[in-house]
Short mmCIF file of C-alpha atoms and ligand atoms in Angstrom, two decimals:
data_model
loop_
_atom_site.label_atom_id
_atom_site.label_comp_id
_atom_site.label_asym_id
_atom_site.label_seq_id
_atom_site.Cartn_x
_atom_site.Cartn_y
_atom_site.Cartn_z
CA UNK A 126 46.34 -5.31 -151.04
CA UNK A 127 45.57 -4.37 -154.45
CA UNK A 128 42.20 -5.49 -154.52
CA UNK A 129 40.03 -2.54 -154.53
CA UNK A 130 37.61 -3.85 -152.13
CA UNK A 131 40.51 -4.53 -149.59
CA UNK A 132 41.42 -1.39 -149.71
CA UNK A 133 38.32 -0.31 -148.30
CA UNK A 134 37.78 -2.61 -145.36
CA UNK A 135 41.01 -4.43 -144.56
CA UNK A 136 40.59 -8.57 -143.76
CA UNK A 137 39.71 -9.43 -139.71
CA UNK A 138 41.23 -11.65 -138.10
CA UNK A 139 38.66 -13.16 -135.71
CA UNK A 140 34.84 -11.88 -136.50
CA UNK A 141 31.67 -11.63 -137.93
CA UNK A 142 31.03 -9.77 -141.80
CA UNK A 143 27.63 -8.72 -142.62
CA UNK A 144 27.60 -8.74 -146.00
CA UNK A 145 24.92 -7.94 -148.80
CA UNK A 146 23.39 -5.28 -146.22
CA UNK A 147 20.70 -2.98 -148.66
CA UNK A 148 22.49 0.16 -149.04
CA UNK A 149 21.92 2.79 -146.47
CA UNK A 150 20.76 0.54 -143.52
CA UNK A 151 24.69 -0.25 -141.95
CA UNK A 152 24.00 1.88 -139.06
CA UNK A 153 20.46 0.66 -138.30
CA UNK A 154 22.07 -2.85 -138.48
CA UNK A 155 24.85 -2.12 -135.88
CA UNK A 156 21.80 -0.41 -133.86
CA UNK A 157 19.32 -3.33 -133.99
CA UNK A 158 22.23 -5.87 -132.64
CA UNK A 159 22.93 -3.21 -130.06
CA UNK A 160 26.81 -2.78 -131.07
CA UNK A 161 27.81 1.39 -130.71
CA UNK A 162 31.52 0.20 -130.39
CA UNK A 163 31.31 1.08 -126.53
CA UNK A 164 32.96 -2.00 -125.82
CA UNK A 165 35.99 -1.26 -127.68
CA UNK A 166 35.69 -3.82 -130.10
CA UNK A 167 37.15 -2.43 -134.05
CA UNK A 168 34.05 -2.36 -136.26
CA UNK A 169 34.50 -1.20 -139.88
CA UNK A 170 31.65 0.15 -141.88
CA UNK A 171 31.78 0.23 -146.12
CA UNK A 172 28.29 1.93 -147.46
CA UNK A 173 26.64 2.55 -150.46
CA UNK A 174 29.23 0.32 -152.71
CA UNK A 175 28.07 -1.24 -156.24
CA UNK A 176 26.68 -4.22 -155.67
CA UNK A 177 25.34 -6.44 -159.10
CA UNK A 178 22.81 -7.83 -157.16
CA UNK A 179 21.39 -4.64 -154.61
CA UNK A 180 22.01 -1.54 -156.81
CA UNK A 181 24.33 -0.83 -153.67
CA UNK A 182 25.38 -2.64 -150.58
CA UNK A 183 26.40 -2.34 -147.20
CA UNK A 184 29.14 -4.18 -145.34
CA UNK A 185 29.69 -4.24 -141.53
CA UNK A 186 32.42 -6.40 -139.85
CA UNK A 187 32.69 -6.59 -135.99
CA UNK A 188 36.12 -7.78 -135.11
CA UNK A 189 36.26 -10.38 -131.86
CA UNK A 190 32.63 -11.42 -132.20
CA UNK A 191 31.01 -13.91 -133.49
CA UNK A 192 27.29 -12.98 -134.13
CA UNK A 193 25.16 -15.73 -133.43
CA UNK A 194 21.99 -16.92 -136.18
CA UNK A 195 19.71 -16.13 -133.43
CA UNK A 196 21.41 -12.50 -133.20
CA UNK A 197 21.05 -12.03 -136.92
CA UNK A 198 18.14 -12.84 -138.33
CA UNK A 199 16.47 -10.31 -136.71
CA UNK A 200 18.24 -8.35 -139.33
CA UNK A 201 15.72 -9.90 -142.05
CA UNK A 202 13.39 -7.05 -141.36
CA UNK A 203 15.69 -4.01 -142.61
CA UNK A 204 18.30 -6.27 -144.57
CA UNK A 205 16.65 -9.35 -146.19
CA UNK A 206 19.49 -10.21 -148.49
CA UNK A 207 22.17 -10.26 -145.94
CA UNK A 208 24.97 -12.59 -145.58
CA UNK A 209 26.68 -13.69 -142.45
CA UNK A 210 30.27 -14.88 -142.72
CA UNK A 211 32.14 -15.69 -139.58
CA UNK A 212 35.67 -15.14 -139.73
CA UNK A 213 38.61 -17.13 -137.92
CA UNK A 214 42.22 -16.85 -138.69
CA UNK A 215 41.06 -15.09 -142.02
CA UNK A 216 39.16 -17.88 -143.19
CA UNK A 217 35.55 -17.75 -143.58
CA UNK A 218 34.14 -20.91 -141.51
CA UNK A 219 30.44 -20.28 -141.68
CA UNK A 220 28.32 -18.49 -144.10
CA UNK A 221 24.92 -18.44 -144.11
CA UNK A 222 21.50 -16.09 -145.36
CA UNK A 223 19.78 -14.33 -142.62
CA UNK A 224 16.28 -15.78 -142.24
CA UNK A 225 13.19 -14.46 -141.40
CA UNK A 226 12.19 -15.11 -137.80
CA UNK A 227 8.55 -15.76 -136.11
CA UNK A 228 8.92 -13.02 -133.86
CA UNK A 229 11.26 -10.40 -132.72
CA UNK A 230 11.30 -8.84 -129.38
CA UNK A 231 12.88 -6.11 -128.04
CA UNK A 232 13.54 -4.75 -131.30
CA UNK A 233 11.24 -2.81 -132.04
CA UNK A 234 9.50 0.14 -130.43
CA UNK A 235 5.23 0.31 -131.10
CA UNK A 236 4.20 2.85 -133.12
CA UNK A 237 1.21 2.86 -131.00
CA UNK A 238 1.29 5.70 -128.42
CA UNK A 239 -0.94 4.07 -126.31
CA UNK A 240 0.37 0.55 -126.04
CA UNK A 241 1.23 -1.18 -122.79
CA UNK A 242 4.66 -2.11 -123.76
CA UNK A 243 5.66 1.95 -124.62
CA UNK A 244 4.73 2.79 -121.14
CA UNK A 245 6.89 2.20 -118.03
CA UNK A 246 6.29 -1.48 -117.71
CA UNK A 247 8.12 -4.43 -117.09
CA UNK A 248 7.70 -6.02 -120.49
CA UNK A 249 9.56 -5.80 -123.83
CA UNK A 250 7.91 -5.14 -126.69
CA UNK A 251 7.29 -8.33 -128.98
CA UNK A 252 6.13 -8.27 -132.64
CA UNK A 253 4.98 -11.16 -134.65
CA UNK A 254 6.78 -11.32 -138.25
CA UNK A 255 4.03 -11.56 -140.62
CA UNK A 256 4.83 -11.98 -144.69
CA UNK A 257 4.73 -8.19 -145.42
CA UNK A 258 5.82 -6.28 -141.91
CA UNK A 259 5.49 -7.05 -138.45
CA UNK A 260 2.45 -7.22 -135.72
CA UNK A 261 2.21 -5.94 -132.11
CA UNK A 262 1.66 -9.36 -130.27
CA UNK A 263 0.06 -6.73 -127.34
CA UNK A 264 -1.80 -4.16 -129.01
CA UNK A 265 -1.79 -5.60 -132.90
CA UNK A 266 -0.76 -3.11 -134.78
CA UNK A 267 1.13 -3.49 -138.28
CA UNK A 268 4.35 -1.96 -138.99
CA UNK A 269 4.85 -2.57 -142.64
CA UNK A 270 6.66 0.32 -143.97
CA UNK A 271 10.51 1.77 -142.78
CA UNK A 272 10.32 -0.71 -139.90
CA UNK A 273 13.94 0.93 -139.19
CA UNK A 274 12.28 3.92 -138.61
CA UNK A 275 11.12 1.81 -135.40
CA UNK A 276 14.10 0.51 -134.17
CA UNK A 277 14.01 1.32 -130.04
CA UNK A 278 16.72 2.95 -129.32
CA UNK A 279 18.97 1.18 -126.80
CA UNK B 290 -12.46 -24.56 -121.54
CA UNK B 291 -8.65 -24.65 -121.86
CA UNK B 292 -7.99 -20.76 -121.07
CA UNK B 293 -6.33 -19.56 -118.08
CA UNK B 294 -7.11 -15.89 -118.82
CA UNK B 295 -10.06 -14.32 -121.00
CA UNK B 296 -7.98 -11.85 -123.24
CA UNK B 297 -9.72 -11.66 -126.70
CA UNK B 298 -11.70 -12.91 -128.64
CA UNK B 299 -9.35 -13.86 -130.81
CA UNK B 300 -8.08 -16.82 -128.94
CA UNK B 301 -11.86 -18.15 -128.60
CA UNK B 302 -12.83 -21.02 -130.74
CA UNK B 303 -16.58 -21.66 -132.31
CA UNK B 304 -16.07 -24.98 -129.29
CA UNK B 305 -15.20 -22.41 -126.83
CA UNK B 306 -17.96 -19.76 -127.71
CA UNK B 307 -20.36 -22.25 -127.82
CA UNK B 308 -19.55 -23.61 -124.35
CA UNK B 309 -19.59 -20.01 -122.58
CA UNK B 310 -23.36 -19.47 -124.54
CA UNK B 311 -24.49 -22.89 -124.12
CA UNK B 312 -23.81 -22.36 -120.31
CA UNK B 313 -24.68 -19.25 -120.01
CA UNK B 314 -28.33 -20.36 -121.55
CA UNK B 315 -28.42 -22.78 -119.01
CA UNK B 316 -27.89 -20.24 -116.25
CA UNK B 317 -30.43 -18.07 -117.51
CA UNK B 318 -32.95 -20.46 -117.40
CA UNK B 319 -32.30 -21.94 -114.10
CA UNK B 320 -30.19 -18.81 -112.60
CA UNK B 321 -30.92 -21.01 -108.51
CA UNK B 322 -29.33 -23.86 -109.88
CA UNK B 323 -25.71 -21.77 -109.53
CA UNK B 324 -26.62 -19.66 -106.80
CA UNK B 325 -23.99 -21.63 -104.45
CA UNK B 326 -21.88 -22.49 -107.12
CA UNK B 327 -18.85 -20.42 -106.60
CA UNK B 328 -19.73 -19.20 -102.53
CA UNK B 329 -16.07 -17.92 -101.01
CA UNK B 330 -15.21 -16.79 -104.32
CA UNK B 331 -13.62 -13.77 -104.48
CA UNK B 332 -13.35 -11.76 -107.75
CA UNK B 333 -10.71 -8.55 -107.87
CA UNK B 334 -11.76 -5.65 -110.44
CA UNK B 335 -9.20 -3.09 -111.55
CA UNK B 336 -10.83 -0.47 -112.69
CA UNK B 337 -8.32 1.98 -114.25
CA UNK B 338 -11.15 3.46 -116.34
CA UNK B 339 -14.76 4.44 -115.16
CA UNK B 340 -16.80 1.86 -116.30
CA UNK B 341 -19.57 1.54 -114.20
CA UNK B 342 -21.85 -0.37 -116.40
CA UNK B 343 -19.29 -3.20 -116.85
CA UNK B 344 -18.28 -3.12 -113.44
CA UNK B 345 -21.78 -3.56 -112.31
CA UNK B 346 -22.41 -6.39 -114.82
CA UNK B 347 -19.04 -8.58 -113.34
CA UNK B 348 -20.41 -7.66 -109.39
CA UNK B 349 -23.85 -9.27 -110.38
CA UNK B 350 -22.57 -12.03 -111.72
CA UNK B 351 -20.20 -13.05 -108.78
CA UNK B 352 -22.26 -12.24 -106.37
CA UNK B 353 -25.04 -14.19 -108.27
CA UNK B 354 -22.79 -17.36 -108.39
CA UNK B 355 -22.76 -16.94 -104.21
CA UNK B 356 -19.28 -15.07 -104.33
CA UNK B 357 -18.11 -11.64 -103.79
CA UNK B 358 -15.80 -8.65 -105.15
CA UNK B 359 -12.65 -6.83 -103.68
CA UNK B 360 -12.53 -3.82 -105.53
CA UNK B 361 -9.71 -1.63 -106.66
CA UNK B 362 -11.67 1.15 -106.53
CA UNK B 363 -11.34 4.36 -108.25
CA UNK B 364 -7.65 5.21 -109.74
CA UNK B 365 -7.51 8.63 -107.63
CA UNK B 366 -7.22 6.88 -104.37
CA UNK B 367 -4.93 3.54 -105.50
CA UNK B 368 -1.14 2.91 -105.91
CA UNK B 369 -1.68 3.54 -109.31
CA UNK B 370 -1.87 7.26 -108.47
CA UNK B 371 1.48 7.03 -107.10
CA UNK B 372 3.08 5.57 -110.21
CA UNK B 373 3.14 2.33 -109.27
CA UNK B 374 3.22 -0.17 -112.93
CA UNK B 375 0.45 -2.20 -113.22
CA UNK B 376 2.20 -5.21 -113.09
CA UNK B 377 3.16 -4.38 -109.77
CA UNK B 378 -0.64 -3.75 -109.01
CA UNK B 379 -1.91 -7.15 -110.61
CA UNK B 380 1.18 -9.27 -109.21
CA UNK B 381 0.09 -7.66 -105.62
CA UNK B 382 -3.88 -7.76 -105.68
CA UNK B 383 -4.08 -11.36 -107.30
CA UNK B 384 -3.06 -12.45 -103.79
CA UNK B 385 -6.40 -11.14 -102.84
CA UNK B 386 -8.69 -12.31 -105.29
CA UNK B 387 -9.28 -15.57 -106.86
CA UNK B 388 -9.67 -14.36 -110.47
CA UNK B 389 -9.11 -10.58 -111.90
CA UNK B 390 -11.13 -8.37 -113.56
CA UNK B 391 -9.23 -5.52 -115.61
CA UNK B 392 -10.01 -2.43 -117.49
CA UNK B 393 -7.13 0.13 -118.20
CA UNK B 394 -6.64 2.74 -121.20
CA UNK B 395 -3.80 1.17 -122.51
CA UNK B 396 -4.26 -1.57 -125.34
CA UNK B 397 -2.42 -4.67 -124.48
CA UNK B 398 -2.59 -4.26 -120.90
CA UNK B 399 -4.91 -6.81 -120.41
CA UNK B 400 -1.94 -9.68 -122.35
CA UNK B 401 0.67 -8.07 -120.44
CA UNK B 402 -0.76 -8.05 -116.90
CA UNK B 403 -2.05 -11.96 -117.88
CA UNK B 404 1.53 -12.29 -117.91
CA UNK B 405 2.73 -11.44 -114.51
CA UNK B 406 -0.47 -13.51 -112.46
CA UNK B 407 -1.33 -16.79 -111.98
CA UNK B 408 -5.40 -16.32 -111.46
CA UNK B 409 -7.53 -16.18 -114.45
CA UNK B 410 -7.63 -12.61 -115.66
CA UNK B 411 -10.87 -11.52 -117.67
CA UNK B 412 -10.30 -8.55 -119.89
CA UNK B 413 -13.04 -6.09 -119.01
CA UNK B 414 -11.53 -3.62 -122.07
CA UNK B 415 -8.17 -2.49 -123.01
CA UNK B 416 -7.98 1.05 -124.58
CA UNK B 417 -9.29 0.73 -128.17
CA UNK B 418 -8.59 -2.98 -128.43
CA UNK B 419 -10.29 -6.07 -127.18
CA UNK B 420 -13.41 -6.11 -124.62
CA UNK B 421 -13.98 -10.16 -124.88
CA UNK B 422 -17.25 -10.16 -122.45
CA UNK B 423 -18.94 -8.11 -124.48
CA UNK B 424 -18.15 -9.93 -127.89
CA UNK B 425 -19.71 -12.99 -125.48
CA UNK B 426 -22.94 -11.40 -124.83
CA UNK B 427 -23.56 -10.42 -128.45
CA UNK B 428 -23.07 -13.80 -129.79
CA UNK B 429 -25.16 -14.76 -127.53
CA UNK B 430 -27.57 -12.01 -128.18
CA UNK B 431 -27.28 -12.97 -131.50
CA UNK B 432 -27.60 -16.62 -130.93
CA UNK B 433 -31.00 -16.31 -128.91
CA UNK B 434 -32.59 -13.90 -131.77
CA UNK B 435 -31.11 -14.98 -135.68
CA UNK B 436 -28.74 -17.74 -135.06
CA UNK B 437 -24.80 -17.49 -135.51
CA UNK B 438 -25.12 -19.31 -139.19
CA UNK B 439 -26.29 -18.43 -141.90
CA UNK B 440 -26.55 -15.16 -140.59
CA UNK B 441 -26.19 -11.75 -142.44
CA UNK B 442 -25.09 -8.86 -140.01
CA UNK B 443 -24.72 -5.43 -140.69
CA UNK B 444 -22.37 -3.45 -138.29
CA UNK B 445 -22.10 0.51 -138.19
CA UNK B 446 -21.24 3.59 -136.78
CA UNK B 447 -17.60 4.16 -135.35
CA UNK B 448 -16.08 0.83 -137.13
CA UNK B 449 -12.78 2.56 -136.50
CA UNK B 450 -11.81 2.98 -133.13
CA UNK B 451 -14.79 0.68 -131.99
CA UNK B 452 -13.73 -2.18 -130.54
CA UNK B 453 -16.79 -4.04 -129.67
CA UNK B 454 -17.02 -3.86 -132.86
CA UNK B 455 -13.37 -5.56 -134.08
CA UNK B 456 -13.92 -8.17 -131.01
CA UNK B 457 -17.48 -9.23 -132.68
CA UNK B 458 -16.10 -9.10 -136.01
CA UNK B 459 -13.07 -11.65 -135.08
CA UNK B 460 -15.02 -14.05 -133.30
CA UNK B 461 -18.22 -13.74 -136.13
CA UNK B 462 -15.60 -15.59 -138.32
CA UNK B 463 -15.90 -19.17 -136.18
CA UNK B 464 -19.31 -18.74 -137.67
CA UNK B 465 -20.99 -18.94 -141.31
CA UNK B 466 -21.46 -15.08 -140.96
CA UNK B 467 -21.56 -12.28 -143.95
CA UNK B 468 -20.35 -9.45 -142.62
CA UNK B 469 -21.54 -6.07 -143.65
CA UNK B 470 -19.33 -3.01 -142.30
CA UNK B 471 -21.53 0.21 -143.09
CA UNK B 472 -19.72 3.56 -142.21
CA UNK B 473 -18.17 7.30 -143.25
CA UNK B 474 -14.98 6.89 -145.05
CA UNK B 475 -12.93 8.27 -142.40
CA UNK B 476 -14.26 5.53 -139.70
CA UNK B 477 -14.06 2.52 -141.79
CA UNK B 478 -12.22 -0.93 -140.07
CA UNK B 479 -8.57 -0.28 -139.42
CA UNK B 480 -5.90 -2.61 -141.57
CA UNK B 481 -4.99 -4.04 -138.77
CA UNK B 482 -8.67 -5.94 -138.29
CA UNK B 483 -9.60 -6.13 -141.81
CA UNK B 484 -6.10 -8.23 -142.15
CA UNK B 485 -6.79 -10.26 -139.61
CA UNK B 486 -10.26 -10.86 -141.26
CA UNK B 487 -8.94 -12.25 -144.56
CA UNK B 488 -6.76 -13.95 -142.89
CA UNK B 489 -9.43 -15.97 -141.20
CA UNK B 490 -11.71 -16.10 -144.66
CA UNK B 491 -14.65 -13.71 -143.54
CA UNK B 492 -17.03 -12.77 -145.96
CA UNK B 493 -17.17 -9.00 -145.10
CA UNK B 494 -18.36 -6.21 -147.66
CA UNK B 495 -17.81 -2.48 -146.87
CA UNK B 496 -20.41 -0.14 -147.33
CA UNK B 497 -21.19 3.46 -146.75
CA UNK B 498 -24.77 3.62 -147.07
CA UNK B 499 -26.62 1.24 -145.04
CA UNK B 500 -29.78 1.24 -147.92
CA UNK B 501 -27.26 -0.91 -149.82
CA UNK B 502 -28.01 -3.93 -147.42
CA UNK B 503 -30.43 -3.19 -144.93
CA UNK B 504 -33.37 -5.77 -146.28
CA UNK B 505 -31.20 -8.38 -146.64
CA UNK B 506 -29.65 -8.31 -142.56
CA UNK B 507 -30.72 -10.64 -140.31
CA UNK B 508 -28.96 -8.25 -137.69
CA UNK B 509 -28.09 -4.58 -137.55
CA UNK B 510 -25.31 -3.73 -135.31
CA UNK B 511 -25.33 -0.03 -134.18
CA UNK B 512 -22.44 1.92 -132.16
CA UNK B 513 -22.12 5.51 -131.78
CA UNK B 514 -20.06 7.77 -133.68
CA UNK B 515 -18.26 9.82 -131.53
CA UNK B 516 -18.01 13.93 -131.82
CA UNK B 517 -14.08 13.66 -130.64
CA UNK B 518 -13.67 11.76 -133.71
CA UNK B 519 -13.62 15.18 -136.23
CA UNK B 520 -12.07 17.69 -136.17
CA UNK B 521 -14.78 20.06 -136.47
CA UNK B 522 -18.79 19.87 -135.50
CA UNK B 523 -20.58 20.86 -138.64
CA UNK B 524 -18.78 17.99 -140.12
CA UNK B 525 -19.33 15.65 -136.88
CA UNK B 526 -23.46 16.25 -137.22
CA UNK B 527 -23.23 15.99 -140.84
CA UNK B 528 -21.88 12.12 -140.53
CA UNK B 529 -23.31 11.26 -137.90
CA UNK B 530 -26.69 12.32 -138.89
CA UNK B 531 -26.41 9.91 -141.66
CA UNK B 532 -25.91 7.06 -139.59
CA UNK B 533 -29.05 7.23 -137.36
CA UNK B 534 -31.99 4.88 -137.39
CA UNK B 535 -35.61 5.76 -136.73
CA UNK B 536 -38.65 3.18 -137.51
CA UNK B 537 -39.08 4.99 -140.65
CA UNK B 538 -35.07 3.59 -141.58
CA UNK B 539 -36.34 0.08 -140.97
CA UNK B 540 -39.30 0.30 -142.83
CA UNK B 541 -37.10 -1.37 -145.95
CA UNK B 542 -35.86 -4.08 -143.29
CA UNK B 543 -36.99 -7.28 -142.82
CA UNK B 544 -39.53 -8.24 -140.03
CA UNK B 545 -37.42 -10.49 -137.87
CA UNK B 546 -34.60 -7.79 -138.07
CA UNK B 547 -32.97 -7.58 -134.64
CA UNK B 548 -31.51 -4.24 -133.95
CA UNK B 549 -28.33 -4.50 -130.64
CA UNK B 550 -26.17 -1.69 -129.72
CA UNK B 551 -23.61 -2.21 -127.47
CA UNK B 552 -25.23 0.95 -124.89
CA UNK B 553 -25.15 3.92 -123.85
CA UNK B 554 -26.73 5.39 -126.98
CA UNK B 555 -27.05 9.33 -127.54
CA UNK B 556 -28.89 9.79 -130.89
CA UNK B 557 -27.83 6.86 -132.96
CA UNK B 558 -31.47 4.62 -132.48
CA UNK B 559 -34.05 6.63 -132.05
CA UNK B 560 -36.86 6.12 -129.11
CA UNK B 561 -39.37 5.29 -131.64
CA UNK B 562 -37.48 1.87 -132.50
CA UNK B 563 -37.51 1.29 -128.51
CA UNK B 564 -41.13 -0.56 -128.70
CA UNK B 565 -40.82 -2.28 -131.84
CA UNK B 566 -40.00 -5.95 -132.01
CA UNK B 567 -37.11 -4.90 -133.63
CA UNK B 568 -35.09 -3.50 -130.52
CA UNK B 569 -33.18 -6.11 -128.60
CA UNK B 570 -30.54 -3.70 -127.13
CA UNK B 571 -31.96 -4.18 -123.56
CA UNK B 572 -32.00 -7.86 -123.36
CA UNK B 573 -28.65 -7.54 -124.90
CA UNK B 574 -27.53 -5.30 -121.66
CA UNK B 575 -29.30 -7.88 -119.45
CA UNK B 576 -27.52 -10.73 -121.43
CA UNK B 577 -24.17 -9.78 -119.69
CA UNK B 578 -25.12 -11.06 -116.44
CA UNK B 579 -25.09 -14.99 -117.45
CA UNK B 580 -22.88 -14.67 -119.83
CA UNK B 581 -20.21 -13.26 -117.12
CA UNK B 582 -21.85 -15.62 -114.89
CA UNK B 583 -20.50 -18.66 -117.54
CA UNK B 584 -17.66 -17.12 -117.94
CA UNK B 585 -16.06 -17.28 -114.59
CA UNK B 586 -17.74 -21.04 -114.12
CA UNK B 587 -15.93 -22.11 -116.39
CA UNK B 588 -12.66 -19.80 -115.56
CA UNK B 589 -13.32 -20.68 -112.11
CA UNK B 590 -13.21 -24.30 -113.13
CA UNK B 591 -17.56 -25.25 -112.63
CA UNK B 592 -16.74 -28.77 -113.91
CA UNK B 593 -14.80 -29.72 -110.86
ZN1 LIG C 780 1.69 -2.36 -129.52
#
């Protein structure tokens, strides 16, 4: 364990590593995949290391979980460069870019005061990925800047 | 038509305008020929918001078709008052009613409630989004007095928070349509619209000053700019005051100009326009009544 990465995040055994994560958005990552380590599971978070190609990079692994693609491309919309490496027995058996998806739902909260889905309704909010943000299927509005700034908080 | 609910205008094809204005042309000129045509038809309206006009307009046209309203009635006395979501209201009345009628404050309550009922559900106007019906009527308005293509259409006022004007604009793209938006800076189309614009290939051109296109329209658009709007009322009379039209204004205009406005007006046209050939606001009012009528035919499934 000389490697000077290692030393900051040891190896997992059985897991998920989100790797390549732009610098600064680790926590909004665990937050948008809904993980506050309530459920006891060890989660290890490296920020703001060099990183040749993101300035600086964030890494989150989640020990005992695999994350599923479906789980993490939502993760597109605050971390587009992200990698997803599932871990078992310390060997990396998938790997794979997060892609963009054609909608997210849940996710996100409308900045729009007065749309249906921010008031006491039975319905999740749902926003259409467009090529530069993301569209209120309900009300239409655009998010395009700091969408983590809209993460609903869970 | 393939829709179970009316939502926006968005979802409406140039086939699916034109079928809603072809029958509602048909209905207007033989209004006996449909008198029976929907008898034991019941029609709920959920009016969260006063809108009397609107409400009156969707009665007429049931009732005109040989069916009949259950009505909601005002908010104060309903369920609604006692906090109950209106998806619990729409899942409970649509066992009442054989096609819903709703206007609420909210936008995208209209979507959302669509998704909790099985009847057709006609958006009568949700918050500061989509009022479909009333796109209808203007097309058709349109239709009856320049044509949908080749037309040039100016549209101005409150381009902001309007949305008959943002319904009309959307569904003005199915057509060959230049699009001139004339209005203050700080009431200019939203990004979200204008987007949504491109993205359809409109040909729209913003303007503040409506000199810069007024005797080339075919069609002048006018909605109210609202005092609420600004933040103080020297400013409010200042803009507004800009963006009224008298019959001296359309003295540069062309002959055949037709002049709508979605009504009530305040100040915006003045009374002077009323007798000219120009003013076409009150068959535009009066254009709601077959146009609703089509609507719920064909909602209502008139081809059976
Ligand atoms: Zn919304």
């Amino acid at each position: 364990m000389t490697d000077d990465q290692s030393l900051r995040v040891s190896k997992i055994e059985n897991g998920t590593v989100i790797d390549h994560i732009t610098g600064g958005q680790a926590l909004n990552v665990l937050a948008i995949l809904g993980i506050d380590g309530t459920d006891g599971e060890p989660i290890s978070i490296v920020m703001n290391i060099p990183s040749d190609r993101l300035g600086r990079k964030d890494i989150v692994k989640v020990e005992g979980r695999e994350l599923s693609e479906e789980e993490v491309d939502v993760l597109s919309l605050i971390a587009p460069a992200a990698t997803i490496n599932i871990i078992r027995a310390y060997d990396v058996v998938e790997k794979h870019r997060v892609t963009s998806p054609d909608a997210v739902s849940g996710v996100l909260e409308c900045p729009n005061h007065n749309c249906i889905t921010t008031e006491n309704e039975p319905v999740e909010s749902h926003f259409e990925v467009l090529e530069d943000g993301v569209r209120c299927t309900y009300c239409d509005t655009i998010i395009r800047e700091d969408l983590a700034a809209h993460i609903l908080a869970t | 038509m393939r829709h179970d609910h009316i939502i926006s205008a968005k979802q409406l094809s140039r086939a699916d305008i034109e079928e809603v204005l072809d029958r509602a042309a048909d209905i207007a000129a033989d209004p006996s020929a449909y008198a029976d045509r929907h008898a034991e038809t019941l029609l709920g309206l959920l009016f969260f918001e006063p809108s009397t006009r609107t409400k009156m307009s969707f009665t007429a046209a049931i009732k005109r078709l040989g069916g009949d309203v259950v009505d909601m009635g005002p908010v104060e006395y309903s369920s609604v008052k006692k906090g109950e979501s209106l998806a619990d209201t729409a899942r409970v009345v649509e066992g009442y009613a054989d096609a819903l009628v709703l206007r609420h404050p909210s936008e995208g309550s209209a979507k959302m409630a669509s998704e909790f009922v099985d009847v057709p559900l006609l958006n009568a106007g949700d918050g500061a989004g989509q009022h479909p019906t009333q796109t209808l009527l203007d097309l058709y308005t349109i239709r009856e007095n320049a044509g949908l293509d080749d037309l040039n259409i100016g549209i101005m006022g409150d381009l902001k928070y309007g949305r008959t004007v943002h319904s009309l604009a959307h569904a003005l793209t199915n057509f060959d349509a230049h699009q001139h938006f004339i209005s203050p800076e700080s009431l200019r189309l939203p990004r979200s619209v204008r987007y949504d614009l491109h993205e359809e290939g409109a040909t729209i051109r913003e303007h503040t000053d409506l000199d810069d296109v007024l005797d080339s329209l075919d069609v002048l658009y006018v909605t109210r700019i609202q005092e609420e709007r600004f933040a103080d009322q020297s400013e409010y009379r200042k803009v507004a005051g800009e963006y009224q039209i008298d019959a001296e204004t359309l003295e540069s205009a062309r002959e055949d100009l037709t002049v709508m406005h979605p009504l009530p007006r305040v100040d915006e046209i003045d009374h002077d326009i009323d007798d000219t050939d120009h003013a076409k606001y009150f068959d535009q009012a009066h254009n709601g009544v077959p146009v609703r009528m089509a609507l719920l035919d064909l909602v209502l499934g008139g081809d059976q």
